[in-house]
Coordinates of C-alpha atoms and ligand atoms in Angstrom, one line a residue:
X1 CA 91.4 108.0 117.3
X2 CA 94.8 107.0 116.1
X3 CA 97.1 108.0 118.9
X4 CA 99.8 105.4 118.7
X5 CA 101.9 104.1 115.7
X6 CA 104.1 101.0 115.8
X7 CA 106.8 100.9 113.2
X8 CA 108.2 97.4 112.8
X9 CA 111.8 97.5 111.4
X10 CA 114.7 99.8 112.1
X11 CA 116.4 100.2 108.7
X12 CA 116.4 103.4 106.7
X13 CA 112.6 103.1 106.2
X14 CA 111.9 102.4 109.8
X15 CA 113.9 105.3 111.2
X16 CA 112.9 107.8 108.5
X17 CA 109.3 107.0 109.2
X18 CA 109.5 107.2 112.9
X19 CA 111.5 110.5 113.0
X20 CA 109.2 112.1 110.4
X21 CA 106.0 111.1 112.2
X22 CA 107.6 112.5 115.4
X23 CA 108.5 115.8 113.7
X24 CA 105.0 116.0 112.3
X25 CA 102.9 115.1 115.4
X26 CA 105.2 115.7 118.4
X27 CA 103.7 114.1 121.5
X28 CA 100.2 114.0 120.0
X29 CA 101.0 110.6 118.6
X30 CA 103.2 108.0 120.3
X31 CA 105.7 106.4 117.9
X32 CA 107.4 103.1 118.8
X33 CA 110.0 101.4 116.7
X34 CA 110.4 97.6 117.1
X35 CA 113.7 96.6 115.6
X36 CA 115.3 93.1 115.5
X37 CA 118.7 92.6 117.0
X38 CA 119.2 89.5 114.8
X39 CA 118.0 90.6 111.3
X40 CA 120.4 93.2 110.0
X41 CA 119.2 96.1 108.0
X42 CA 120.2 95.9 104.3
X43 CA 123.0 98.4 104.6
X44 CA 123.0 99.5 101.0
X45 CA 121.0 102.5 99.7
X46 CA 123.6 105.2 99.9
X47 CA 122.7 107.5 97.0
X48 CA 119.6 109.7 97.0
X49 CA 118.0 112.2 94.7
X50 CA 117.7 115.9 95.3
X51 CA 114.3 115.9 96.9
X52 CA 115.8 114.2 100.0
X53 CA 116.6 117.6 101.4
X54 CA 112.9 118.1 102.1
X55 CA 113.2 115.2 104.6
X56 CA 116.1 116.7 106.5
X57 CA 114.6 120.1 106.3
X58 CA 111.4 118.8 107.8
X59 CA 113.3 117.4 110.7
X60 CA 115.1 120.7 111.2
X61 CA 118.5 119.0 110.8
X62 CA 121.6 121.0 110.0
X63 CA 123.1 119.7 106.8
X64 CA 126.7 120.1 107.9
X65 CA 126.1 118.4 111.2
X66 CA 124.5 115.2 109.9
X67 CA 126.7 115.1 106.8
X68 CA 129.8 115.0 109.0
X69 CA 128.4 112.2 111.1
X70 CA 127.3 110.1 108.2
X71 CA 130.5 110.6 106.1
X72 CA 128.2 112.1 103.4
X73 CA 129.2 113.8 100.2
X74 CA 127.2 115.7 97.5
X75 CA 125.7 114.1 94.5
X76 CA 124.9 116.4 91.5
X77 CA 124.1 113.7 88.9
X78 CA 124.2 110.1 87.9
X79 CA 127.2 109.4 85.6
X80 CA 126.4 106.7 83.1
X81 CA 129.4 104.8 81.6
X82 CA 129.4 102.3 78.7
X83 CA 125.6 102.3 78.3
X84 CA 125.7 103.4 74.7
X85 CA 129.0 101.9 73.7
X86 CA 132.2 101.1 75.5
X87 CA 134.0 104.3 76.6
X88 CA 130.9 106.4 76.3
X89 CA 129.9 108.7 79.2
X90 CA 127.1 111.1 80.0
X91 CA 125.5 112.7 83.0
X92 CA 121.9 112.8 84.1
X93 CA 122.1 115.9 86.3
X94 CA 119.8 117.5 88.9
X95 CA 119.3 120.5 86.7
X96 CA 116.2 121.5 84.8
X97 CA 116.6 122.4 81.1
X98 CA 117.0 126.0 80.2
X99 CA 114.2 127.0 77.8
X100 CA 114.9 129.1 74.6
X101 CA 112.0 130.6 72.7
X102 CA 109.7 128.0 74.3
X103 CA 111.8 124.9 73.6
X104 CA 114.0 123.1 76.0
X105 CA 117.7 123.5 75.2
X106 CA 118.1 119.8 74.7
X107 CA 115.6 120.1 71.8
X108 CA 117.8 122.8 70.3
X109 CA 120.8 120.5 70.9
X110 CA 119.3 117.8 68.6
X111 CA 118.9 120.5 65.9
X112 CA 122.3 122.2 66.4
X113 CA 124.7 119.7 68.1
X114 CA 127.3 122.3 69.1
X115 CA 129.5 119.4 70.3
X116 CA 128.9 115.6 70.7
X117 CA 128.1 116.0 74.4
X118 CA 124.4 117.0 74.9
X119 CA 125.0 117.0 78.6
X120 CA 127.9 119.5 78.7
X121 CA 126.3 121.7 76.1
X122 CA 123.0 121.9 77.9
X123 CA 123.7 121.7 81.6
X124 CA 126.3 123.3 84.0
X125 CA 126.4 120.3 86.2
X126 CA 128.0 117.9 83.7
X127 CA 131.2 120.1 83.6
X128 CA 131.2 120.4 87.4
X129 CA 131.1 116.6 87.8
X130 CA 134.0 116.1 85.4
X131 CA 136.0 118.7 87.4
X132 CA 134.9 117.1 90.7
X133 CA 133.6 120.5 91.9
X134 CA 131.8 121.0 95.1
X135 CA 128.4 122.7 94.7
X136 CA 129.3 124.8 97.7
X137 CA 132.1 127.2 98.3
X138 CA 134.2 126.9 101.5
X139 CA 132.1 129.6 103.2
X140 CA 129.2 127.2 102.5
X141 CA 127.4 129.4 100.0
X142 CA 125.8 127.5 97.1
X143 CA 127.1 127.9 93.6
X144 CA 123.8 129.6 92.5
X145 CA 122.1 131.6 95.2
X146 CA 118.7 131.4 93.6
X147 CA 118.4 127.7 94.6
X148 CA 118.2 128.8 98.3
X149 CA 114.7 130.1 97.9
X150 CA 112.0 128.3 100.0
X151 CA 114.5 126.6 102.4
X152 CA 112.9 128.3 105.4
X153 CA 109.6 126.4 104.9
X154 CA 109.0 122.8 105.7
X155 CA 108.1 121.8 102.1
X156 CA 107.3 118.4 100.8
X157 CA 108.0 116.5 97.6
X158 CA 104.9 117.5 95.6
X159 CA 105.2 121.2 96.6
X160 CA 108.8 121.8 95.5
X161 CA 109.0 124.3 92.7
X162 CA 112.7 124.5 92.1
X163 CA 115.0 121.7 91.0
X164 CA 117.5 121.7 93.8
X165 CA 121.0 121.0 92.3
X166 CA 122.2 118.3 94.6
X167 CA 121.4 115.2 96.6
X168 CA 123.6 113.2 99.0
X169 CA 125.7 110.1 99.3
X170 CA 125.8 108.8 102.8
X171 CA 126.7 105.8 104.9
X172 CA 123.3 104.1 105.4
X173 CA 124.3 102.4 108.7
X174 CA 125.6 105.8 110.1
X175 CA 122.4 107.5 109.0
X176 CA 120.2 104.9 110.8
X177 CA 122.3 105.4 113.9
X178 CA 122.0 109.2 113.6
X179 CA 118.2 109.1 113.1
X180 CA 117.9 106.6 116.0
X181 CA 119.5 109.0 118.4
X182 CA 117.5 112.0 117.0
X183 CA 114.2 110.1 117.3
X184 CA 114.9 108.6 120.8
X185 CA 115.9 112.1 122.2
X186 CA 112.6 113.4 121.0
X187 CA 110.4 110.7 122.5
X188 CA 110.3 107.8 119.9
X189 CA 110.1 104.6 121.9
X190 CA 112.7 102.0 120.8
X191 CA 112.2 98.3 121.4
X192 CA 115.2 96.2 120.3
X193 CA 113.6 92.8 119.8
X194 CA 112.3 90.4 117.2
X195 CA 108.6 90.4 116.3
X196 CA 107.7 86.7 116.5
X197 CA 103.9 87.1 115.8
X198 CA 101.5 89.6 114.3
X199 CA 98.1 89.2 116.1
X200 CA 94.9 90.1 114.3
X201 CA 91.5 90.9 116.0
X202 CA 88.3 89.3 114.8
X203 CA 87.9 91.9 112.0
X204 CA 91.3 90.9 110.6
X205 CA 92.8 94.2 111.8
X206 CA 96.3 94.2 113.5
X207 CA 95.8 94.3 117.2
X208 CA 99.4 94.0 118.4
X209 CA 102.8 92.5 117.6
X210 CA 104.3 89.9 119.9
X211 CA 108.0 90.2 120.6
X212 CA 110.5 87.6 121.8
X213 CA 111.5 89.3 125.0
X214 CA 109.4 92.4 125.5
X215 CA 105.9 91.0 125.4
X216 CA 103.1 92.5 123.3
X217 CA 103.4 95.9 121.6
X218 CA 100.0 97.5 120.9
X219 CA 99.2 100.3 118.6
X220 CA 96.3 101.9 116.7
X221 CA 98.2 101.9 113.4
X222 CA 101.2 99.8 112.2
X223 CA 103.9 100.6 109.6
X224 CA 105.6 97.6 108.0
X225 CA 109.3 98.5 107.5
X226 CA 110.6 94.9 107.6
X227 CA 112.3 95.1 104.2
X228 CA 112.0 92.4 101.6
X229 CA 110.4 90.1 104.3
X230 CA 107.3 92.3 104.4
X231 CA 106.2 90.6 107.6
X232 CA 103.0 92.5 108.2
X233 CA 101.5 93.4 104.8
X234 CA 102.5 90.3 102.8
X235 CA 103.1 87.5 105.3
X236 CA 100.3 88.4 107.7
X237 CA 97.7 90.4 105.8
X238 CA 98.4 88.4 102.6
X239 CA 98.3 91.4 100.2
X240 CA 99.3 90.2 96.7
X241 CA 102.6 91.3 95.2
X242 CA 102.8 92.5 91.6
X243 CA 106.1 91.5 90.2
X244 CA 107.9 93.8 87.7
X245 CA 110.3 91.1 86.8
X246 CA 109.0 90.7 83.2
X247 CA 110.0 94.3 82.5
X248 CA 113.0 94.7 84.8
X249 CA 115.1 91.4 85.0
X250 CA 117.8 92.4 87.5
X251 CA 116.9 90.5 90.7
X252 CA 120.3 90.2 92.5
X253 CA 123.2 92.3 93.7
X254 CA 126.6 91.9 95.3
X255 CA 127.9 94.8 97.3
X256 CA 131.3 95.8 98.8
X257 CA 132.5 98.6 101.0
X258 CA 135.9 99.6 99.9
X259 CA 138.2 102.0 101.8
X260 CA 140.0 104.4 99.5
X261 CA 142.2 107.4 99.9
X262 CA 139.9 110.2 98.8
X263 CA 142.7 112.8 99.1
X264 CA 144.4 111.0 96.3
X265 CA 141.4 109.8 94.3
X266 CA 139.2 112.9 94.7
X267 CA 135.5 112.8 95.2
X268 CA 133.4 113.0 92.1
X269 CA 130.0 114.6 93.0
X270 CA 128.1 111.9 91.1
X271 CA 126.9 108.3 91.5
X272 CA 128.5 106.3 88.7
X273 CA 126.5 103.5 87.0
X274 CA 128.8 101.4 84.7
X275 CA 127.1 99.0 82.3
X276 CA 128.3 95.4 82.5
X277 CA 127.5 92.1 80.8
X278 CA 124.6 91.2 83.0
X279 CA 123.6 94.5 84.6
X280 CA 125.6 97.5 86.0
X281 CA 127.9 98.5 88.8
X282 CA 127.3 101.4 91.1
X283 CA 130.1 103.5 92.5
X284 CA 129.2 105.8 95.4
X285 CA 132.0 108.0 96.8
X286 CA 131.6 108.7 100.5
X287 CA 134.1 110.7 102.5
X288 CA 136.3 107.7 103.5
X289 CA 135.2 104.8 101.3
X290 CA 133.4 103.7 98.2
X291 CA 130.0 102.0 98.4
X292 CA 129.9 99.8 95.4
X293 CA 128.0 96.8 94.0
X294 CA 127.0 94.9 90.9
X295 CA 123.3 94.7 90.2
X296 CA 122.6 91.8 87.8
X297 CA 120.0 89.4 86.5
X298 CA 120.5 85.9 87.9
X299 CA 119.2 84.5 84.6
X300 CA 122.4 85.8 83.0
X301 CA 125.1 85.5 85.7
X302 CA 125.7 83.4 88.8
X303 CA 126.6 85.1 92.1
X304 CA 130.2 83.9 91.7
X305 CA 130.5 85.4 88.2
X306 CA 129.0 88.6 89.5
X307 CA 131.4 88.9 92.4
X308 CA 134.3 88.2 90.1
X309 CA 133.2 90.9 87.7
X310 CA 132.9 93.4 90.6
X311 CA 136.3 92.5 92.0
X312 CA 137.9 92.8 88.6
X313 CA 136.3 96.2 88.1
X314 CA 137.6 97.5 91.4
X315 CA 141.1 95.9 91.4
X316 CA 143.3 95.2 94.5
X317 CA 141.7 97.9 96.7
X318 CA 138.8 95.5 97.2
X319 CA 140.9 92.5 98.1
X320 CA 140.0 92.6 101.8
X321 CA 136.4 93.6 101.5
X322 CA 133.7 91.1 102.3
X323 CA 131.0 90.6 99.7
X324 CA 127.3 91.0 100.7
X325 CA 125.1 89.0 98.3
X326 CA 121.5 90.3 98.1
X327 CA 118.4 88.9 96.4
X328 CA 116.0 91.6 95.3
X329 CA 112.2 91.5 95.1
X330 CA 111.3 93.7 92.2
X331 CA 107.7 95.0 92.0
X332 CA 105.1 96.4 94.4
X333 CA 102.2 95.5 96.7
X334 CA 98.9 95.6 95.0
X335 CA 98.0 98.0 97.9
X336 CA 100.6 99.5 100.1
X337 CA 98.1 100.3 102.9
X338 CA 95.9 97.4 104.0
X339 CA 93.5 97.7 107.0
X340 CA 95.5 99.5 109.8
X341 CA 98.9 98.9 108.3
X342 CA 101.0 100.5 105.6
X343 CA 104.2 99.1 104.1
X344 CA 106.9 101.7 103.6
X345 CA 110.3 100.8 102.1
X346 CA 111.3 97.5 100.6
X347 CA 108.4 95.8 102.3
X348 CA 106.1 97.7 99.9
X349 CA 108.2 97.4 96.8
X350 CA 111.3 98.3 94.9
X351 CA 112.1 98.9 91.2
X352 CA 115.9 98.4 91.2
X353 CA 118.7 100.7 92.4
X354 CA 119.4 102.5 89.1
X355 CA 118.6 106.2 89.7
X356 CA 118.6 105.7 93.5
X357 CA 114.8 105.7 93.9
X358 CA 114.6 103.5 97.1
X359 CA 114.9 106.3 99.6
X360 CA 112.7 108.6 97.5
X361 CA 109.9 106.0 97.6
X362 CA 110.3 105.8 101.4
X363 CA 110.1 109.6 101.7
X364 CA 107.1 109.8 99.4
X365 CA 105.4 107.0 101.4
X366 CA 105.9 108.9 104.7
X367 CA 104.8 112.2 103.4
X368 CA 101.6 110.7 101.9
X369 CA 101.0 108.9 105.2
X370 CA 101.1 112.2 107.1
X371 CA 98.8 113.9 104.5
X372 CA 96.3 111.0 104.7
X373 CA 96.7 110.1 108.3
X374 CA 93.8 107.9 109.5
X375 CA 91.3 108.9 112.2
X376 CA 90.3 105.4 113.2
X377 CA 86.8 105.5 111.8
X378 CA 86.5 103.2 108.8
X379 CA 84.0 105.3 106.9
X380 CA 86.6 108.1 106.7
X381 CA 89.7 106.0 106.6
X382 CA 88.6 104.0 103.6
X383 CA 88.9 107.2 101.5
X384 CA 92.2 108.2 102.9
X385 CA 93.5 104.7 102.3
X386 CA 92.3 104.7 98.7
X387 CA 93.9 108.0 98.0
X388 CA 97.2 106.8 99.5
X389 CA 97.1 103.5 97.6
X390 CA 96.4 105.2 94.3
X391 CA 99.2 107.6 94.7
X392 CA 101.7 104.9 95.9
X393 CA 100.8 102.7 93.0
X394 CA 101.3 105.5 90.5
X395 CA 104.7 106.3 91.9
X396 CA 105.9 102.7 91.6
X397 CA 104.4 102.2 88.1
X398 CA 105.9 105.5 86.9
X399 CA 109.3 104.6 88.2
X400 CA 109.1 101.2 86.5
X401 CA 108.5 102.9 83.2
X402 CA 111.4 105.3 83.7
X403 CA 113.7 102.5 84.6
X404 CA 112.6 100.3 81.6
X405 CA 113.5 103.3 79.4
X406 CA 117.1 103.1 80.4
X407 CA 117.6 99.6 79.0
X408 CA 115.3 99.9 76.1
X409 CA 117.0 103.2 75.0
X410 CA 120.5 102.0 75.6
X411 CA 122.7 101.6 72.5
X412 CA 124.0 98.3 73.7
X413 CA 122.9 95.0 72.1
X414 CA 126.2 93.1 72.3
X415 CA 125.2 90.0 74.2
X416 CA 122.1 88.1 75.1
X417 CA 121.4 90.3 78.2
X418 CA 121.5 93.5 76.2
X419 CA 119.8 92.1 73.2
X420 CA 116.9 90.9 75.4
X421 CA 116.5 94.4 76.8
X422 CA 115.2 95.5 73.4
X423 CA 112.6 92.7 73.1
X424 CA 111.2 92.4 76.6
X425 CA 107.6 93.3 77.2
X426 CA 107.0 97.0 77.8
X427 CA 104.7 98.3 80.5
X428 CA 101.3 99.5 79.3
X429 CA 101.4 102.8 77.5
X430 CA 105.2 103.0 77.1
X431 CA 105.3 101.6 73.5
X432 CA 103.1 104.4 72.3
X433 CA 105.0 107.0 74.2
X434 CA 108.3 105.7 72.7
X435 CA 106.9 106.3 69.2
X436 CA 106.0 109.9 70.2
X437 CA 109.4 110.5 71.7
X438 CA 111.2 109.5 68.5
X439 CA 109.5 112.4 66.8
X440 CA 109.3 114.9 69.7
X441 CA 111.5 114.4 72.8
X442 CA 109.5 113.9 76.0
X443 CA 107.7 116.9 77.5
X444 CA 105.6 117.1 80.6
X445 CA 102.5 116.1 78.6
X446 CA 104.0 113.0 77.0
X447 CA 105.6 111.2 80.0
X448 CA 103.9 108.9 82.4
X449 CA 101.0 111.1 83.5
X450 CA 101.1 110.7 87.3
X451 CA 103.6 112.0 89.9
X452 CA 106.6 109.7 90.2
X453 CA 109.4 112.0 91.1
X454 CA 110.9 112.5 87.6
X455 CA 110.3 115.3 85.2
X456 CA 110.5 115.4 81.5
X457 CA 114.1 116.8 81.4
X458 CA 115.2 113.5 83.0
X459 CA 113.6 111.5 80.2
X460 CA 115.3 113.7 77.6
X461 CA 118.7 113.3 79.2
X462 CA 118.3 109.5 79.3
X463 CA 117.2 109.2 75.7
X464 CA 120.0 111.5 74.4
X465 CA 122.6 109.8 76.6
X466 CA 121.7 106.2 76.0
X467 CA 121.9 106.7 72.3
X468 CA 119.8 103.7 71.2
X469 CA 116.6 105.4 70.2
X470 CA 116.5 107.2 66.9
X471 CA 115.8 110.8 67.6
X472 CA 115.2 113.5 65.0
X473 CA 115.3 117.3 65.3
X474 CA 111.9 118.8 65.9
X475 CA 110.8 120.0 62.5
X476 CA 109.7 123.4 63.6
X477 CA 113.1 124.3 64.9
X478 CA 114.5 124.4 61.4
X479 CA 112.1 127.2 60.6
X480 CA 113.0 129.3 63.7
X481 CA 115.8 131.8 64.2
X482 CA 118.3 130.0 66.3
X483 CA 120.4 133.0 67.4
X484 CA 119.1 132.8 71.0
X485 CA 119.8 129.1 71.2
X486 CA 123.4 129.6 70.0
X487 CA 123.8 132.4 72.6
X488 CA 122.5 130.1 75.3
X489 CA 124.9 127.2 74.4
X490 CA 127.8 129.7 74.6
X491 CA 126.4 131.0 77.9
X492 CA 126.3 127.5 79.4
X493 CA 129.9 126.9 78.2
X494 CA 131.1 130.2 79.7
X495 CA 129.3 129.8 83.0
X496 CA 130.5 126.2 83.4
X497 CA 134.1 127.2 82.7
X498 CA 133.8 130.1 85.3
X499 CA 132.3 127.8 87.9
X500 CA 134.8 125.1 87.5
X501 CA 137.5 127.7 87.9
X502 CA 136.0 129.2 91.1
X503 CA 134.5 126.3 93.0
X504 CA 136.6 124.2 95.4
X505 CA 136.9 120.5 94.7
X506 CA 134.5 118.3 96.6
X507 CA 137.5 116.8 98.4
X508 CA 138.7 120.3 99.5
X509 CA 135.2 121.2 100.7
X510 CA 134.8 118.1 102.9
X511 CA 138.4 118.1 104.1
X512 CA 137.7 121.7 105.3
X513 CA 134.4 120.6 106.9
X514 CA 136.1 117.7 108.7
X515 CA 138.9 120.0 109.9
X516 CA 141.6 118.2 107.9
X517 CA 144.7 120.1 106.7
Ligands
FAD620 P1 115.9 96.9 105.5 O1 117.1 97.7 105.5 O2 116.0 95.5 105.1 O3 115.4 96.9 107.0 C1 114.5 96.0 107.6 C2 114.4 96.1 109.1 O4 113.4 95.3 109.5 C3 115.7 95.8 109.8 O5 115.9 96.8 110.8 C4 115.4 94.5 110.5 O6 116.1 94.3 111.7 C5 113.9 94.6 110.7 N1 113.1 93.4 110.8 C6 113.0 92.4 109.9 N2 112.3 91.4 110.4 C7 112.0 91.7 111.7 C8 111.3 91.1 112.8 N3 110.7 89.9 112.7 N4 111.1 91.8 113.9 C9 111.7 93.0 114.1 N5 112.4 93.7 113.1 C10 112.5 93.0 111.9 N6 118.0 103.2 97.6 C11 118.4 104.4 97.4 O7 117.7 105.3 97.6 N7 119.6 104.6 96.8 C12 120.5 103.6 96.5 O8 121.6 103.9 96.1 C13 120.0 102.3 96.7 N8 120.8 101.2 96.4 C14 120.3 100.0 96.6 C15 121.1 98.9 96.2 C16 120.6 97.6 96.4 C17 121.4 96.4 95.9 C18 119.3 97.4 97.0 C19 118.8 96.0 97.2 C20 118.6 98.5 97.4 C21 119.1 99.8 97.2 N9 118.3 100.9 97.6 C22 118.7 102.1 97.3 C23 117.1 100.7 98.4 C24 117.4 100.9 99.8 O9 118.5 100.1 100.2 C25 116.3 100.7 100.7 O10 115.2 101.4 100.2 C26 116.6 101.1 102.1 O11 117.7 100.5 102.6 C27 115.4 100.8 103.0 O12 115.4 99.5 103.4 P2 114.3 99.1 104.5 O13 114.4 99.9 105.7 O14 113.0 99.0 103.8 O15 114.7 97.5 104.7

């Protein structure tokens, strides 16, 4: 039987895993987190995507309560700046496409082009982001009540049938603290100590971990949440790592936490990704500060150059902020789950921060672990493990493909970094799909065929926004009556204008929640 789980690592992955297992199994499974006092958690990872609400919902957490404590804000989209050409902007929103006469509105947009902005013509959220609107009114009702359906159930990622319109930005350190308290109050054991050895039995299965000051910690099952170190799965169990570096060259980042006056600046409900000479800069607005950083490829910029670029971008507000330089390991474990240990979080793999997929990968790993929870008998567990590993690999490989699309489809080719993004090797299958998409924008049948968190509308948004792939109107649309499509574009414009007029700004909403005048 598997009655006890030891989670090694207390970053976002460690505490999300521990609290979720506790919420799933209660006192039927003992969960222990062993967390180093000396090795800090990464401390970045502050933007999410909209499926994260299933995690908080599963834990039964009240949104307003945890958001207040974690200085969180809403995120409705990713705003891309300068990816096509300097000064160009578009949003990738959490909003599925409307469908007119069987065709997504973005397909109609290529045919009709009511304005130059596919995002504003096709989605409500693009206008809401420009206006810095909150998705909730001051009485806390959501801007479209139909999205509230299904909230009463503890749903998971693969079961969700609506595209919820927002995700969150939050302070990662405050969230880890919040989840620690939540977990410990509900019975999660917490050992604050370094793991100095991982001890295997004679079958090569993990028997226990040895700590510096608290002796041996035994468990039936182990979760490796030790970040890029991957102490259990890579260092101890020697699972091979498959690098994605040939396809995704960004391997470094420099991050800053910048205090700003949000009352003056306002809070745009979007993560901004600004293209730069050797990568891109993220801007994440929290309630009292910006989380920001430059993700870059070390082949094209040194850490000093990257930090200088970031500071120039931010201006004097960042003068007193200390830079955190990070080396990223891009790729995935061949198998995430090996013997009696699964790697969740950066220990398993990472594609790169664009589109904020790190926490999604964690959430997916945890949900799949619960669905395939082992029984402790190898003849059964081998199948659960295989199912898990297949799913985990598909998620990572699908994300890799979606990320590569961003660079390949970008209109920029103005220096060596951006030129190289057009000639770098493509993951298997993508070249063929790209040819199809030039003729017919992606649909659910023509994108990466396994679950990886993104739907076809996201692919369409990226291709239209990035501007570098030649896209032509779908031939059949020229033969169809477009009256309904024209009406729908007008409806989007009218609804967006009405919403922007009625909704409070995101700053007003959070000032109200924080009890500020
Ligand atoms: P870490 O945060 O590194 O935690 C590792 C833990 O292991 C720590 O608690 C440490 O103390 C512990 N540990 C290590 N060794 C030992 C030991 N020997 N004994 C005991 N404990 C040990 N994701 C998103 O979803 N959105 C984003 O916007 C985003 N931005 C990112 C930007 C960058 C530059 C990077 C690199 C990542 C980003 N991510 C993002 C990913 C996200 O940061 C991670 O997925 C998330 O922080 C989880 O990290 P982790 O818990 O796996 O590892």
